[in-house]
Short mmCIF file of C-alpha atoms in Angstrom, two decimals:
data_model
loop_
_atom_site.label_atom_id
_atom_site.label_comp_id
_atom_site.label_asym_id
_atom_site.label_seq_id
_atom_site.Cartn_x
_atom_site.Cartn_y
_atom_site.Cartn_z
CA MET A 191 -4.03 -33.59 -35.55
CA ILE A 192 -7.59 -35.85 -34.37
CA PRO A 193 -10.53 -33.25 -33.17
CA SER A 194 -10.62 -34.34 -29.86
CA GLN A 195 -6.64 -33.16 -29.96
CA LYS A 196 -8.24 -29.62 -31.59
CA ALA A 197 -10.60 -29.82 -28.68
CA PHE A 198 -8.58 -30.05 -26.04
CA GLY A 199 -5.71 -27.16 -26.93
CA LEU A 200 -8.62 -25.25 -27.39
CA VAL A 201 -9.36 -24.81 -23.87
CA VAL A 202 -5.88 -24.47 -23.41
CA PHE A 203 -5.54 -21.68 -25.24
CA LEU A 204 -9.09 -20.56 -23.70
CA THR A 205 -8.34 -21.58 -19.84
CA VAL A 206 -4.92 -19.12 -20.47
CA ALA A 207 -6.41 -16.72 -21.86
CA ALA A 208 -9.50 -16.17 -19.64
CA CYS A 209 -5.86 -16.14 -16.79
CA ALA A 210 -4.43 -13.28 -18.31
CA ASP A 211 -4.44 -10.24 -15.68
CA PRO A 212 -5.16 -7.51 -18.39
CA VAL A 213 -4.53 -4.45 -15.39
CA LEU A 214 -0.82 -6.41 -14.08
CA GLU A 215 -0.41 -6.42 -18.24
CA ALA A 216 -0.95 -2.82 -18.77
CA GLN A 217 0.88 -1.49 -14.92
CA ILE A 218 4.34 -4.18 -16.89
CA ALA A 219 4.01 -2.83 -20.10
CA ALA A 220 4.23 1.17 -18.67
CA LEU A 221 7.43 0.08 -17.43
CA GLY A 222 8.47 0.49 -21.33
CA GLU A 223 11.34 -1.56 -22.99
CA GLU A 224 14.94 -2.43 -20.93
CA SER A 225 17.49 -0.69 -22.01
CA PRO A 226 19.78 -0.68 -24.11
CA HIS A 227 22.35 -0.53 -22.53
CA VAL A 228 21.75 -2.81 -19.36
CA LEU A 229 20.86 -6.47 -20.31
CA PRO A 230 17.60 -8.18 -17.87
CA GLY A 231 19.43 -9.43 -14.93
CA PRO A 232 20.13 -8.48 -11.49
CA LEU A 233 21.40 -4.96 -12.91
CA HIS A 234 18.51 -4.07 -14.68
CA ARG A 235 15.21 -1.52 -14.20
CA PRO A 236 16.64 0.79 -11.04
CA GLY A 237 14.26 1.60 -9.50
CA GLN A 238 11.74 -0.01 -11.75
CA PRO A 239 8.15 -1.88 -8.82
CA CYS A 240 10.75 -5.25 -9.42
CA LEU A 241 7.50 -7.74 -8.28
CA LEU A 242 5.77 -6.54 -11.27
CA CYS A 243 6.89 -8.78 -12.96
CA HIS A 244 8.61 -10.73 -9.76
CA SER A 245 6.30 -12.36 -8.43
CA ALA A 246 3.84 -15.06 -8.91
CA ALA A 247 1.07 -13.46 -11.40
CA GLY A 248 4.13 -12.11 -13.17
CA PRO A 249 5.85 -12.96 -16.24
CA ALA A 250 10.24 -13.94 -13.94
CA SER A 251 10.87 -15.74 -11.23
CA ARG A 252 9.81 -15.27 -8.22
CA PHE A 253 11.12 -11.96 -5.15
CA THR A 254 9.28 -12.13 -1.60
CA VAL A 255 10.86 -8.43 -0.98
CA ALA A 256 12.97 -6.09 -3.69
CA GLY A 257 14.18 -2.54 -4.57
CA THR A 258 16.53 -0.27 -5.06
CA VAL A 259 18.28 2.19 -3.08
CA PHE A 260 19.75 5.30 -3.56
CA LEU A 261 22.13 7.34 -1.97
CA THR A 262 19.89 10.85 -1.34
CA PRO A 263 16.14 11.92 -1.74
CA THR A 264 16.86 13.70 -4.79
CA ALA A 265 20.70 12.00 -6.09
CA GLU A 266 19.56 9.83 -9.00
CA GLN A 267 23.05 7.51 -7.76
CA PRO A 268 22.85 4.24 -6.51
CA VAL A 269 24.19 3.31 -3.42
CA ALA A 270 25.79 -0.77 -3.38
CA GLY A 271 26.82 -2.32 -0.78
CA VAL A 272 23.65 -0.61 1.23
CA GLU A 273 23.03 -3.61 4.55
CA VAL A 274 18.51 -4.17 3.63
CA GLN A 275 17.64 -5.29 6.94
CA LEU A 276 14.10 -6.65 7.12
CA PHE A 277 12.47 -7.54 9.95
CA ASP A 278 8.05 -9.68 10.00
CA ALA A 279 6.03 -9.69 12.02
CA SER A 280 7.21 -13.45 12.56
CA ARG A 281 10.40 -11.52 14.33
CA ARG A 282 12.51 -13.59 11.65
CA TRP A 283 15.10 -11.38 10.09
CA PHE A 284 17.23 -11.34 7.19
CA LEU A 285 20.06 -8.78 5.53
CA ALA A 286 20.49 -8.40 1.52
CA TYR A 287 23.07 -5.99 0.30
CA THR A 288 22.06 -3.25 -2.53
CA ASN A 289 24.26 -4.50 -5.73
CA CYS A 290 26.32 -1.70 -8.77
CA ALA A 291 22.94 -0.27 -9.11
CA GLY A 292 21.71 -0.11 -5.71
CA ASN A 293 19.09 -3.48 -6.60
CA PHE A 294 18.14 -6.17 -3.91
CA PHE A 295 16.08 -9.02 -4.43
CA VAL A 296 15.31 -11.82 -2.21
CA THR A 297 14.10 -15.23 -3.43
CA PRO A 298 11.35 -17.65 -1.82
CA GLN A 299 13.76 -19.77 -0.91
CA GLU A 300 16.35 -17.58 1.11
CA TYR A 301 12.98 -15.62 3.33
CA GLU A 302 8.98 -15.94 2.81
CA PRO A 303 8.19 -12.61 5.34
CA ARG A 304 4.36 -12.79 7.09
CA LEU A 305 3.45 -9.14 6.60
CA PRO A 306 3.53 -6.82 7.88
CA LEU A 307 7.85 -6.03 7.36
CA TRP A 308 9.71 -3.79 9.10
CA VAL A 309 13.28 -2.49 6.47
CA SER A 310 16.03 -0.62 8.01
CA LEU A 311 19.03 0.05 6.18
CA SER A 312 22.18 0.21 6.74
CA GLY A 313 26.00 1.17 5.08
CA GLN A 314 29.18 4.02 4.56
CA GLY A 315 28.44 4.39 7.79
CA LEU A 316 24.63 5.35 8.18
CA ARG A 317 21.49 4.11 8.78
CA ILE A 318 18.36 4.93 8.33
CA ASP A 319 14.89 3.54 9.41
CA MET A 320 11.72 3.35 7.07
CA GLU A 321 9.07 4.89 9.88
CA SER A 322 5.91 3.01 9.02
CA PRO A 323 6.50 -1.54 7.38
CA MET A 324 5.41 -2.74 4.55
CA HIS A 325 2.39 -4.09 4.29
CA LYS A 326 0.71 -5.50 1.08
CA ASP A 327 4.16 -6.94 -0.36
CA GLY A 328 8.35 -7.02 -0.39
CA ASP A 329 7.85 -4.32 -2.96
CA CYS A 330 10.23 -0.64 -2.42
CA ALA A 331 9.32 0.66 -5.52
CA THR A 332 4.82 0.19 -4.64
CA CYS A 333 5.64 3.55 -1.43
CA HIS A 334 8.92 4.87 -2.60
CA ARG A 335 8.22 5.22 -6.39
CA GLY A 336 10.15 7.70 -9.13
CA LYS A 337 9.49 12.00 -7.72
CA LYS A 338 7.59 12.24 -3.60
CA SER A 339 3.84 13.15 -5.01
CA PRO A 340 0.83 12.76 -3.08
CA THR A 341 1.46 8.79 -4.54
CA SER A 342 4.80 7.99 -3.90
CA ALA A 343 7.30 9.31 -0.91
CA GLY A 344 10.00 9.14 -3.05
CA HIS A 345 12.57 6.92 -4.06
CA VAL A 346 14.60 5.07 -1.92
CA TYR A 347 17.76 7.11 -0.04
CA LEU A 348 19.96 6.21 2.55
CA THR A 349 21.06 9.59 3.78
CA ALA A 350 18.83 12.77 3.91
CA ASP A 351 22.48 14.62 4.45
CA PRO A 352 23.96 16.12 0.85
CA LEU A 353 27.83 16.64 2.68
CA GLN A 354 27.54 12.77 2.37
CA PHE A 355 27.57 12.75 -1.41
CA GLU A 356 31.23 12.87 -1.21
CA ALA A 357 31.80 10.04 1.01
CA ALA A 358 29.99 7.34 -0.59
CA PRO A 359 32.89 4.73 -2.31
CA THR A 360 31.08 3.72 -5.75
CA HIS A 361 31.59 0.50 -7.23
CA ALA A 362 32.70 -1.90 -10.64
CA CYS A 363 29.96 -3.89 -10.71
CA GLY A 364 32.43 -6.34 -11.52
CA GLY A 365 32.66 -5.96 -7.25
CA VAL A 366 36.28 -4.38 -7.71
CA ARG A 367 35.67 -0.85 -4.90
CA LYS A 368 36.57 1.90 -6.90
CA MET B 879 -40.38 5.79 -38.66
CA LYS B 880 -40.93 9.31 -36.71
CA LYS B 881 -42.77 7.04 -33.79
CA PHE B 882 -39.63 4.32 -33.75
CA GLY B 883 -37.44 7.65 -33.43
CA LEU B 884 -39.72 8.69 -30.22
CA LEU B 885 -39.20 5.58 -29.01
CA PHE B 886 -35.13 5.09 -29.98
CA LEU B 887 -35.25 8.13 -27.25
CA ILE B 888 -37.95 7.72 -25.10
CA VAL B 889 -35.85 4.41 -23.90
CA CYS B 890 -32.82 6.10 -24.63
CA ALA B 891 -33.38 8.42 -22.06
CA ILE B 892 -34.95 5.85 -19.24
CA GLU B 893 -31.49 3.82 -19.80
CA ILE B 894 -29.20 7.38 -18.97
CA ALA B 895 -31.51 7.84 -15.85
CA ALA B 896 -31.38 4.04 -14.63
CA CYS B 897 -27.43 4.31 -14.83
CA SER B 898 -27.10 8.19 -12.63
CA LEU B 899 -26.00 8.21 -9.91
CA PRO B 900 -27.77 8.25 -6.77
CA GLU B 901 -27.78 11.66 -4.66
CA ASN B 902 -26.28 11.18 -1.91
CA GLU B 903 -27.92 14.61 -0.52
CA GLY B 904 -31.69 12.28 -0.54
CA VAL B 905 -30.54 10.73 2.35
CA SER B 906 -31.09 12.20 5.71
CA GLY B 907 -31.25 10.70 8.73
CA LEU B 908 -28.44 8.07 8.95
CA MET B 909 -26.78 8.46 11.94
CA ILE B 910 -22.88 8.77 11.97
CA PRO B 911 -19.60 8.49 14.32
CA ASP B 912 -19.14 11.79 15.74
CA ARG B 913 -16.48 14.06 14.08
CA THR B 914 -14.71 15.99 15.87
CA THR B 915 -13.07 13.30 17.42
CA PHE B 916 -12.32 11.54 14.06
CA PRO B 917 -8.86 12.73 13.69
CA LYS B 918 -7.77 10.73 16.65
CA VAL B 919 -8.91 7.83 15.35
CA ALA B 920 -7.55 8.81 11.30
CA ASP B 921 -4.06 9.00 13.62
CA ALA B 922 -4.23 5.20 15.32
CA LEU B 923 -5.34 4.13 11.63
CA GLN B 924 -2.76 5.68 9.72
CA PRO B 925 0.12 2.98 10.07
CA SER B 926 -1.02 0.79 9.90
CA CYS B 927 -4.43 0.69 8.26
CA GLY B 928 -3.41 4.19 5.24
CA THR B 929 0.23 3.17 4.11
CA LEU B 930 0.41 3.53 0.32
CA ASP B 931 0.69 0.16 -0.36
CA CYS B 932 -2.75 -0.12 1.14
CA HIS B 933 -5.88 1.88 2.06
CA GLY B 934 -3.53 5.19 1.13
CA GLN B 935 -4.70 4.76 -2.82
CA PRO B 936 -6.61 7.02 -4.45
CA GLY B 937 -8.91 3.38 -5.68
CA ARG B 938 -9.75 2.00 -2.75
CA ASN B 939 -13.59 2.49 -1.37
CA LEU B 940 -11.88 2.51 2.13
CA ARG B 941 -9.47 5.52 1.29
CA LEU B 942 -7.36 6.79 4.35
CA TYR B 943 -5.21 10.51 3.65
CA GLY B 944 -3.31 10.88 5.94
CA GLY B 945 0.86 12.75 6.67
CA ARG B 946 2.79 9.40 6.41
CA GLY B 947 0.25 8.04 3.06
CA LEU B 948 -1.76 9.40 0.30
CA ARG B 949 -1.86 13.44 0.44
CA LEU B 950 -4.94 15.49 -0.41
CA ASP B 951 -3.01 18.66 -1.79
CA PRO B 952 -1.75 17.24 -6.60
CA MET B 953 1.43 19.18 -5.16
CA GLY B 954 2.05 16.90 -0.84
CA ASN B 955 3.63 13.59 -0.39
CA PRO B 956 3.87 11.48 1.91
CA ALA B 957 7.22 12.46 4.05
CA ASP B 958 7.23 16.34 4.86
CA GLU B 959 3.70 17.13 5.98
CA ALA B 960 1.53 16.79 9.33
CA THR B 961 -2.32 15.19 7.71
CA THR B 962 -4.20 18.37 7.07
CA GLU B 963 -7.67 19.18 8.45
CA ALA B 964 -9.47 18.96 4.48
CA GLU B 965 -7.53 15.46 4.80
CA TYR B 966 -9.18 13.92 7.95
CA ARG B 967 -12.37 15.12 6.16
CA ALA B 968 -11.81 12.90 3.61
CA SER B 969 -10.78 10.22 5.31
CA PHE B 970 -14.54 10.66 7.57
CA ALA B 971 -16.75 11.15 3.96
CA SER B 972 -14.55 8.20 2.69
CA LEU B 973 -15.40 5.78 5.95
CA VAL B 974 -18.71 6.80 6.98
CA GLY B 975 -19.20 6.35 3.48
CA LEU B 976 -18.53 2.22 3.47
CA GLU B 977 -21.65 0.92 4.97
CA PRO B 978 -23.57 3.53 5.91
CA GLU B 979 -26.69 2.24 6.66
CA ALA B 980 -24.75 -0.84 8.79
CA LEU B 981 -22.99 1.92 10.55
CA ASP B 982 -26.47 4.10 11.38
CA VAL B 983 -27.67 1.29 13.76
CA VAL B 984 -24.26 0.40 15.01
CA VAL B 985 -23.62 4.14 16.60
CA ARG B 986 -27.15 4.21 17.28
CA GLN B 987 -26.93 0.71 19.61
CA SER B 988 -23.84 3.16 20.69
CA GLY B 989 -21.43 0.60 18.96
CA LEU B 990 -22.92 -2.49 20.42
CA ASP B 991 -21.77 -5.89 18.15
CA SER B 992 -18.95 -3.23 16.54
CA GLU B 993 -18.67 -6.78 13.45
CA GLN B 994 -21.21 -5.64 12.09
CA LEU B 995 -19.09 -2.93 9.74
CA SER B 996 -16.86 -4.79 7.61
CA LEU B 997 -14.50 -2.56 8.33
CA ILE B 998 -14.11 -4.00 11.77
CA ARG B 999 -14.72 -7.73 10.67
CA LYS B 1000 -11.80 -7.18 7.76
CA ALA B 1001 -8.96 -4.65 10.11
CA ARG B 1002 -9.92 -7.95 13.04
CA GLY B 1003 -9.83 -10.83 10.38
CA VAL B 1004 -12.67 -12.45 10.61
CA GLU B 1005 -13.45 -11.38 6.55
CA LEU B 1006 -10.90 -12.23 4.10
CA HIS B 1007 -8.70 -8.98 4.40
CA ARG B 1008 -5.59 -8.60 2.52
CA GLY B 1009 -3.51 -6.67 4.80
CA GLY B 1010 -4.85 -9.12 7.01
CA VAL B 1011 -5.39 -8.84 11.09
CA GLN B 1012 -4.51 -6.02 11.94
CA MET B 1013 -6.29 -5.44 15.66
CA LEU B 1014 -7.41 -8.27 17.90
CA PRO B 1015 -11.14 -7.70 20.19
CA GLY B 1016 -8.86 -5.54 22.98
CA ASP B 1017 -6.03 -4.46 21.88
CA PRO B 1018 -5.24 -1.14 21.09
CA LEU B 1019 -7.26 -0.29 17.79
CA ASP B 1020 -9.33 -2.16 18.38
CA ARG B 1021 -10.51 -0.19 21.47
CA CYS B 1022 -9.73 3.37 19.81
CA LEU B 1023 -12.48 2.11 17.07
CA THR B 1024 -14.82 0.38 18.73
CA SER B 1025 -14.85 3.53 21.04
CA TRP B 1026 -15.22 6.03 19.30
CA LEU B 1027 -18.28 3.89 17.04
CA SER B 1028 -19.84 3.92 20.82
CA GLY B 1029 -19.32 7.65 20.82
CA ARG B 1030 -16.90 7.74 23.66
CA VAL B 1031 -13.14 7.43 22.27
CA HIS B 1032 -10.98 5.92 23.79
CA GLU B 1033 -7.95 8.90 23.35
CA ASP B 1034 -5.29 6.92 25.10
CA ALA B 1035 -5.83 4.07 23.58
CA CYS B 1036 -5.77 5.54 20.18
CA LEU B 1037 -2.73 7.60 21.29
CA ARG B 1038 -1.21 5.14 21.61
CA VAL B 1039 -1.33 3.02 18.14
CA SER B 1040 -0.52 6.60 16.60
CA SER B 1041 2.75 7.41 19.31
CA ALA B 1042 3.82 3.55 19.00
CA PRO B 1043 7.42 3.23 18.76
CA ARG B 1044 8.66 1.59 15.72
CA PRO B 1045 10.25 -2.00 16.38
CA HIS B 1046 13.48 -2.73 16.95
CA ILE B 1047 15.84 -4.32 14.50
CA GLU B 1048 17.46 -7.02 15.84
CA VAL B 1049 20.09 -8.00 13.88
CA PRO B 1050 23.41 -9.97 15.90
#
């Protein structure tokens, strides 16, 4: 390798290193390892902040909106087949659907919302509207992360009525309703 | 050697003193907007500014607490209880502490030229704001905020914002 190539390589390396975001990297690291039972893909990491990785600055393909829907505020049971209705500041709407892990995600090719973004959920004969819109990005877990706390509204849920729990069908991830 | 040690200690003491925080109690005579009518303004700010993904975050310099945002009580959450008096007080302290001198000028001039405040410039989108344009001159949130700065809060405008219904999603 000639010296000029070495210098160019060094400049590229330093540029890339300088562009790294240590805060983002720390946030991603704090999410922990992948579950050994779930391959990285549409079913992985339910309930986690998807857009940390799935953003322009992140290491994975970009999503504009993504999250996980659980059945009730306290249940850890995800709900499949929920219609996620998205409605943005330009009055453009998009429908996304949860998979068997309760996850849904929207790519920039499908829908690039202009924030604020309003969200409603509909499924199993139930409907719930989010009270306030999303202002910063389309990551549900920015505000809905884990259990309720001073900085979290608790996870996203379809119904506050635990009695609806029995009514919710489960879905096999292959798409067969049980 | 002893002299050198003494000199080193003096330098350290000066550096530590230089790094200490300024005493806020020492600032006096600056005017601030009315505290008693602030809850109406805070309620209007809550839906567009005080959500958990925006200024309802502990790391923000404008830090807004509220019943549907960041909670002051470590046992609280943004889903169940209304905004408390302590939260109004904390949000007020955060807001008036942003630019005390500029706020003083605006309040002394009865709200004239409120765009001296980055609070107004950012909310109007005149200055770069990650949250985008949240109000335009003359709309209810703008009237609520600027009238409060002028000393005569437009309560109807504030209420119109805080009680605005959620837009209905029309999906064919």
